[in-house]
mmCIF file of C-alpha atoms in Angstrom:
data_model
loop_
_atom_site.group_PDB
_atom_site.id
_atom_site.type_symbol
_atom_site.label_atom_id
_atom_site.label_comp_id
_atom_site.label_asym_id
_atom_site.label_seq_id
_atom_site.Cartn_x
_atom_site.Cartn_y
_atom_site.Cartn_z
ATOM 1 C CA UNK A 1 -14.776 19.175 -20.037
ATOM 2 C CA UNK A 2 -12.668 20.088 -16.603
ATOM 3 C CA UNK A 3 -14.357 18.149 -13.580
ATOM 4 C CA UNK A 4 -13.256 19.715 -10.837
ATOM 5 C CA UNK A 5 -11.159 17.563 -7.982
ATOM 6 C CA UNK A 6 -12.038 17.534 -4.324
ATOM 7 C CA UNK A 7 -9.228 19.206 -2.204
ATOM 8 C CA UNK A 8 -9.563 16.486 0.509
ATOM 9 C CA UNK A 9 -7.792 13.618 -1.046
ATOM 10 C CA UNK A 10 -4.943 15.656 -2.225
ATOM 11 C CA UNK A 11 -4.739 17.214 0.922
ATOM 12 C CA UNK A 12 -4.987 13.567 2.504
ATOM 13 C CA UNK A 13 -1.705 11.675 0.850
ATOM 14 C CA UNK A 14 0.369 14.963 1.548
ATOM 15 C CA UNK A 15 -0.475 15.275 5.105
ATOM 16 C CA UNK A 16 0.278 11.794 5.089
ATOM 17 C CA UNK A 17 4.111 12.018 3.152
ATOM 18 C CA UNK A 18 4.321 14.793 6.149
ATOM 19 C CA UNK A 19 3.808 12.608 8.570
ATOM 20 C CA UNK A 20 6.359 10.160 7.435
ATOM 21 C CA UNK A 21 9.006 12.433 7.008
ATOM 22 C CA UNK A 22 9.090 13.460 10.428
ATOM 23 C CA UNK A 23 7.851 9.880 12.159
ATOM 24 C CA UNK A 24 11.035 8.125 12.272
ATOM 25 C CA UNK A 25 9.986 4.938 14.138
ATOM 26 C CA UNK A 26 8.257 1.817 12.458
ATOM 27 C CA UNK A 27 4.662 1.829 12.555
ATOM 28 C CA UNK A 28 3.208 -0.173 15.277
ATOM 29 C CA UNK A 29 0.647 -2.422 12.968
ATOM 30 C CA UNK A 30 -0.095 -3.779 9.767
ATOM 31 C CA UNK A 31 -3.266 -1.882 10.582
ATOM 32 C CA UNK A 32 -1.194 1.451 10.569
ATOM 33 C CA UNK A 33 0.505 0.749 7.610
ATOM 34 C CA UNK A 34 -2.355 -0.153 5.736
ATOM 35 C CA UNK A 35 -3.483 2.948 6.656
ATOM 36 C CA UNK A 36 -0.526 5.020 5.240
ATOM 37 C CA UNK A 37 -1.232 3.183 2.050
ATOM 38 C CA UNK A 38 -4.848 3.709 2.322
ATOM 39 C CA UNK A 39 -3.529 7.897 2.876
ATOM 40 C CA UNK A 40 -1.282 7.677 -0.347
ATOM 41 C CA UNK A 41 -2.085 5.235 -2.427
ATOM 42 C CA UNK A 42 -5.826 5.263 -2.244
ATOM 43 C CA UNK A 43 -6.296 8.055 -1.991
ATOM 44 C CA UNK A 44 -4.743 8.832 -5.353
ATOM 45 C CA UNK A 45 -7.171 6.252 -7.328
ATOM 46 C CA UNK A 46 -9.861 8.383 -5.321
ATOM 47 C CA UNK A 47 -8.864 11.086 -7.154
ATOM 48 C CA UNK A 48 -8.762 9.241 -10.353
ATOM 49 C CA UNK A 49 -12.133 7.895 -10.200
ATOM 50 C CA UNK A 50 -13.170 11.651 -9.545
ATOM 51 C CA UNK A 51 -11.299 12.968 -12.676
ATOM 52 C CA UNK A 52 -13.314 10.079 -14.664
ATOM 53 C CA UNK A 53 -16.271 11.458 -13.517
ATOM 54 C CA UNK A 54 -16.957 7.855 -11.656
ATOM 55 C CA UNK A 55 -19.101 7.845 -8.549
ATOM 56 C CA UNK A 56 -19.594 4.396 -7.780
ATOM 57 C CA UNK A 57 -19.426 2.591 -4.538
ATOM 58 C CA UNK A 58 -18.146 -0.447 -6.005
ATOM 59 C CA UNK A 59 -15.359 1.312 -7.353
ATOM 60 C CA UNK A 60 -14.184 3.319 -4.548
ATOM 61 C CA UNK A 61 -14.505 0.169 -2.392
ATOM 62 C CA UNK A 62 -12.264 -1.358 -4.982
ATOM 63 C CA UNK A 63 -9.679 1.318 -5.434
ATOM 64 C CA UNK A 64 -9.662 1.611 -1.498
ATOM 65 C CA UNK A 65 -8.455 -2.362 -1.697
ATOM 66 C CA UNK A 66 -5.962 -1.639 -4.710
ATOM 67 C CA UNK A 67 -4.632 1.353 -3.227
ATOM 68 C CA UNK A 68 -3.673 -0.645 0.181
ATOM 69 C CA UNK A 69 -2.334 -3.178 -1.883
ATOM 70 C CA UNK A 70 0.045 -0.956 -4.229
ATOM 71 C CA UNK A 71 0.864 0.915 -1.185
ATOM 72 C CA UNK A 72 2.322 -2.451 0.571
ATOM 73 C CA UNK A 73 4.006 -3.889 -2.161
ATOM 74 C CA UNK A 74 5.550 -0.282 -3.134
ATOM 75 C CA UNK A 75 7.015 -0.024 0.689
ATOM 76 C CA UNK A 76 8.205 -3.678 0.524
ATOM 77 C CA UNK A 77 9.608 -3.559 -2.770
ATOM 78 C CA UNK A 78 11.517 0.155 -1.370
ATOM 79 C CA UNK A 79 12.390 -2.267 1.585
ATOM 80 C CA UNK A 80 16.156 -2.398 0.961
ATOM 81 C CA UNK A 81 16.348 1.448 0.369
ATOM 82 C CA UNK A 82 14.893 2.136 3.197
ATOM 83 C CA UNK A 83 16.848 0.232 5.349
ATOM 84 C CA UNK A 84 19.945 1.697 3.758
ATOM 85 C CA UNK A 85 18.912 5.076 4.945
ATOM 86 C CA UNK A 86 17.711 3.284 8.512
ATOM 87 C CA UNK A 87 14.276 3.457 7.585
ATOM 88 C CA UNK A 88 12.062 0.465 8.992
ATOM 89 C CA UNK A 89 8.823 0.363 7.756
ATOM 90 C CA UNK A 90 8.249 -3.122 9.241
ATOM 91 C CA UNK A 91 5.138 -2.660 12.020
ATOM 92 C CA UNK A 92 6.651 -3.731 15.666
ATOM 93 C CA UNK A 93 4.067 -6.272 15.864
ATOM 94 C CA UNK A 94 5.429 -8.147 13.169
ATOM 95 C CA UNK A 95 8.839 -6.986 14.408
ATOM 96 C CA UNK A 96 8.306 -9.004 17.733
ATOM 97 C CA UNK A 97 6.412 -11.725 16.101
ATOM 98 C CA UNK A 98 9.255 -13.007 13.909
ATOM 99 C CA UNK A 99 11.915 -11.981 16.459
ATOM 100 C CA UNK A 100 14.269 -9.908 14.403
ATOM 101 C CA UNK A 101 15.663 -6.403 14.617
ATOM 102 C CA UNK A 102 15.442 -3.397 13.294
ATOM 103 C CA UNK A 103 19.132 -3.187 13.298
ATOM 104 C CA UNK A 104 19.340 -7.033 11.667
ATOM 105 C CA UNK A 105 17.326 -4.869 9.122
ATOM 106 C CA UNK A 106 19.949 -2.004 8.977
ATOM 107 C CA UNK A 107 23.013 -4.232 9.117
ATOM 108 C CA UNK A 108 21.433 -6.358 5.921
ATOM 109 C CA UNK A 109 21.004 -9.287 7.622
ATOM 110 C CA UNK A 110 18.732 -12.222 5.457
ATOM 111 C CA UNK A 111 16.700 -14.556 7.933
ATOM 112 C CA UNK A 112 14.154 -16.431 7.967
ATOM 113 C CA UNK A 113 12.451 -14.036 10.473
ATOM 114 C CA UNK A 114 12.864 -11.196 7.780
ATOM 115 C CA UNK A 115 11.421 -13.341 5.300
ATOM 116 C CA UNK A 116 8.328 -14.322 6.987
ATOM 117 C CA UNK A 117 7.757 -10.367 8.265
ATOM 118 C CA UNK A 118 8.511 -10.063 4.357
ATOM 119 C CA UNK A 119 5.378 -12.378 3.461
ATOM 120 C CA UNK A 120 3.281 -11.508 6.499
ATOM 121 C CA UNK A 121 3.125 -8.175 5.053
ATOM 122 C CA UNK A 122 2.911 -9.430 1.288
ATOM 123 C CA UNK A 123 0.283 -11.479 2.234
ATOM 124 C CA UNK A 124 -2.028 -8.680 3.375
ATOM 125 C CA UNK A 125 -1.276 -6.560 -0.379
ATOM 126 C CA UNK A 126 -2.552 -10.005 -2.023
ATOM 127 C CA UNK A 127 -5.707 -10.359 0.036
ATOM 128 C CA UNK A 128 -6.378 -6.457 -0.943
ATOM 129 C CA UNK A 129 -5.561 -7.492 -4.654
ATOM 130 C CA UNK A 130 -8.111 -10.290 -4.379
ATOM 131 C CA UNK A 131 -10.856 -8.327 -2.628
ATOM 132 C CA UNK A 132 -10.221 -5.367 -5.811
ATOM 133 C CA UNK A 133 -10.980 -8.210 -8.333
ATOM 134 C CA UNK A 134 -13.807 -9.241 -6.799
ATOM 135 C CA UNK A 135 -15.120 -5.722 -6.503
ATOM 136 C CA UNK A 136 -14.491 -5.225 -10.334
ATOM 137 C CA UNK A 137 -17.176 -6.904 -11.747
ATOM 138 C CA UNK A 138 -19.561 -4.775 -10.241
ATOM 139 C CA UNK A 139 -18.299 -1.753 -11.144
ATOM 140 C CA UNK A 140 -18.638 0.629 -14.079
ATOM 141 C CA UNK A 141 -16.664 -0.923 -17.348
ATOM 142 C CA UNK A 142 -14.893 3.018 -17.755
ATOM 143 C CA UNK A 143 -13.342 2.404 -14.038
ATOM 144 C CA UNK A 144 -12.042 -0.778 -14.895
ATOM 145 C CA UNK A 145 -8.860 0.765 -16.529
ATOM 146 C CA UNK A 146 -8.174 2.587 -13.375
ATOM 147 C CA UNK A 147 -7.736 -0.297 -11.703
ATOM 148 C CA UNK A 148 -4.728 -1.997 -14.024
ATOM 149 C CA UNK A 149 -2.055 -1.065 -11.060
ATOM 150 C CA UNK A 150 -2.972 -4.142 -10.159
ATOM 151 C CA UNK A 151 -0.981 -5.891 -12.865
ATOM 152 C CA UNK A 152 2.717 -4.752 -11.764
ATOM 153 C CA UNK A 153 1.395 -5.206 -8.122
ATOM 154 C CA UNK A 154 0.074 -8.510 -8.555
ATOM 155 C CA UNK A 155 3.365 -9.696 -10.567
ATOM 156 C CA UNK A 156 5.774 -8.285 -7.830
ATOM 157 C CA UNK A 157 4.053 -10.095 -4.955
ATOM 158 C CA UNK A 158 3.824 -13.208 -6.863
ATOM 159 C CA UNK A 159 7.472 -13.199 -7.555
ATOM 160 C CA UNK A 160 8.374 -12.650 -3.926
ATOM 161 C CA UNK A 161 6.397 -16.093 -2.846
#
């Protein structure tokens, strides 16, 4: 039988893909851009776990975790795309931190300040991954299949260490 779907998540990642396409500038944390992947990403397991008929804090804590982490790897993995259409979607902070430009960035310049920006940010998706795993025991065995993003995430960041 139909279940029928909240309005509010949906609602949430496209006001969010909004936002992006008219925000042209990096965001300004990792915070932030957890955020947007909390907005997309998430938000779309959310929905998921509603279509399963799954209320479960467990699982919404974990798909809130997996969806930051998919969301992460997704925008570094787009990285080079991105930058090709003089996107950044490097956070300032991090920006300033390793000392490189957005322009290094546009001009496809490899350092070892892009790298560690590059890990910084990898870094957070894999504590996210970790904290969904951990959350998965204690959820409901029919939510644990929503939750196998985790495997092409989780193989992606390990290949970029």
């Amino acid at each position: 039988s139909a279940r029928p779907l909240s309005r509010y998540w949906l609602q949430r990642v496209i006001t969010a893909r909004e936002e992006d396409l008219v925000e042209t500038g990096p965001p300004n944390t990792l915070a932030d851009l957890e955020a947007y992947a909390e907005s997309t990403q998430s938000a779309l397991l959310y929905l998921q776990l509603e279509a399963a008929g799954i209320k479960d804090k467990n699982a919404d804590h974990a798909a809130s975790h997996l969806g930051k982490a998919v969301g992460l790897a997704t925008l570094l993995r787009g990285m080079p795309h991105h930058a090709q259409a003089r996107r950044c979607y490097y956070p300032v902070e991090l920006l300033a931190k390793h000392k490189f430009s957005q322009e290094d960035l546009y001009a496809g310049k490899s350092s070892d300040a892009l790298k560690d920006a590059t890990l910084s940010i990898a870094g957070a998706a894999k504590a996210h991954l970790d904290e969904a795993r951990a959350l998965c025991a204690a959820m409901p065995a029919e939510a644990r299949p929503l939750m196998l993003g985790a495997i092409p995430c989780r193989l992606f960041l390990d290949a970029l260490q």
